[in-house]
């Protein structure tokens, strides 16, 4: 009997069998160590995905809670009632960032510390505190390093709310200095009740002081508004923001949301403006294309907080529907032009090439051919093409020009051209000669093309765009007649919203010599100066050119009116032998926009429906299950290969978590507490997986926590910061929140479990023991490296060589900064490993 008991005890007492709180679930006595290590490591990675997904639901509930608003009445002389109703947030943004939002991003670390302490019978463990310090190091060093580097070359991002950032940075350093003091100086290897109480009390103190700084409560009341306006305007001016943009910025105190005009909803004026912008870029977009582009553009204009980026990053990781709508590849260039006001090359969005209108107000150089088509006699043996530049002229522009075969073939019919050329400052035109091969064989007319583009490898490409004539068609002719000139059609139709009537004038039966035509307009039902800009003028065909556009500006008054028309006539030619053709006059009709108005209304409905579907708090149980069962929420067209892979890996988690109440119920609080409980259970499993894995491969809990666990819980923050860094005009949502979450982790993540444990141990007449050796050393190393990191950010903010911004700037400085910050994290991990395994012996 004793032998049986001995065998039973031996079967339950194997390597690392007593490490976990919940695991192992089955007896693993017969499993090899490396088999178990592999299973636990894969399980740890898979659970990190689960934690990220349930944290996404948790943060959606936080977004629902913090977005709650109330209506107040504000005095106004512009309304009949003498006041207007304005919706304001119940939660202050700073308080929300440091409480619920910090809890949302740090819940796994905080709960891990609490669960480990309670599970160890209120004894201190290594995994929880190590994860908190390791996560702080990863956030400050790695995330900041990555955000510095990913900014496009030449662009910078500055922290706008620098006072709040400075305050949270000071509190972050103070939090870890305080941690080192109580671990190494006041009561080594022990945390007393008063120390735990003070650590926990620092959390509400941080929130209170940050609120005071945010509200400028330390300034005289009369100067608060003046200070806010001056500071914000100075910052906006320094960053180059327009008044239009600053109306959307979260720190702009003048930004108000009137009742009936919700954030995330488009009104008729904005819809018309978007359509006009898109039609200027490409006049032939379909209504569905316009809806997709308008939705994407409106979504980008909405102000986003750090929580939004974190939620969107997790949705991308899990293959769920994105919060920022993606345009398909066919429309990607049009959308890029809409965002950046530039377009390089020819867009192939619809059957007709896009017509891009640039103006001097764009502050860029516009480069294009002077003609879209030209012709040359084969016996002339060369054709001349001219490239012009207008707009910004006080800069150097590097361009490329190359020939492309049509029916004419290179080396057989012409000598190919492919070269890079430079527009120097104030230079407006460049002329190129292309050699034509004159043979004795009869051939029909043949064509080839000349393409113009910017040199993407040269920094001047940021200061220029390609105009509407990016490609010129050249026809090789056998005729020396100057040609016959006429309109392409006797009548032509334009919509008022197009802004310009582009009337084709064609040259046939020859293309020899330079010919100038005179034209004039005549009012019919449209009035010159009120409905269009007409009069008299000339249009010149250079030698070989066969098609030119006569541009007549149309006045778009956005008013409902009847169709109007005017006449354009070709009057005379100045070249002997040239003559006017049969279609000398054309009637231009400007169509009433009733159809356009109906289209605007339809688009408003569709865009608002799309925007509502992207709200993080609008999901129902059916939405959750549909998103869980389908890749990218059922949007197969917008799904990528990564979405399919991640959907396969996370399908089990998504289906399980679809049972969690959605954030739309009970103001988000039901989802908040349910998802928090689920995070707690998953965190306990992660702690067991990490502890057993480290035990099996010979890693101490301190090293496992500052590396694997810290990185696993912080990766969603990395992706969120990357998105915020590239999409936002400031650095607040990318790195501005890092210091705040780091201090909250210490005050709440260590203060709460230590307070509970210290009280529990005191009640039993014992001391709460916290071994200070490994933890104290890693904290001291982090403090030193954190000071270096913050000093670098401050230097970058005020250094011209770094672009005067915390993120981005010139290539060399941003790469050097990113590498230095990453090496700080490597050094932190290396020193911690060396101390834990006895390679270095600190004297404290």
mmCIF file of C-alpha atoms in Angstrom, residues 236 239-252 255 297 300-301 303 728-730:
data_model
loop_
_atom_site.group_PDB
_atom_site.id
_atom_site.type_symbol
_atom_site.label_atom_id
_atom_site.label_comp_id
_atom_site.label_asym_id
_atom_site.label_seq_id
_atom_site.Cartn_x
_atom_site.Cartn_y
_atom_site.Cartn_z
ATOM 1 C CA UNK A 236 -0.598 75.133 -34.643
ATOM 2 C CA UNK A 239 3.291 72.684 -36.867
ATOM 3 C CA UNK A 240 1.802 74.191 -40.016
ATOM 4 C CA UNK A 241 -1.846 73.385 -39.287
ATOM 5 C CA UNK A 242 -4.622 75.223 -41.044
ATOM 6 C CA UNK A 243 -7.629 76.669 -39.257
ATOM 7 C CA UNK A 244 -9.768 74.006 -40.874
ATOM 8 C CA UNK A 245 -7.687 71.218 -39.400
ATOM 9 C CA UNK A 246 -7.413 72.687 -35.925
ATOM 10 C CA UNK A 247 -11.194 72.644 -35.654
ATOM 11 C CA UNK A 248 -10.921 68.864 -35.492
ATOM 12 C CA UNK A 249 -8.022 68.690 -33.042
ATOM 13 C CA UNK A 250 -8.890 67.350 -29.581
ATOM 14 C CA UNK A 251 -7.084 70.125 -27.707
ATOM 15 C CA UNK A 252 -8.918 72.900 -29.536
ATOM 16 C CA UNK A 255 -14.391 72.869 -31.042
ATOM 17 C CA UNK A 297 -11.984 60.622 -46.431
ATOM 18 C CA UNK A 300 -9.785 60.178 -41.722
ATOM 19 C CA UNK A 301 -11.084 63.630 -40.809
ATOM 20 C CA UNK A 303 -10.569 63.068 -34.378
ATOM 21 C CA UNK A 728 -1.991 61.829 -37.034
ATOM 22 C CA UNK A 729 -0.396 65.254 -37.415
ATOM 23 C CA UNK A 730 0.919 65.150 -33.841
#
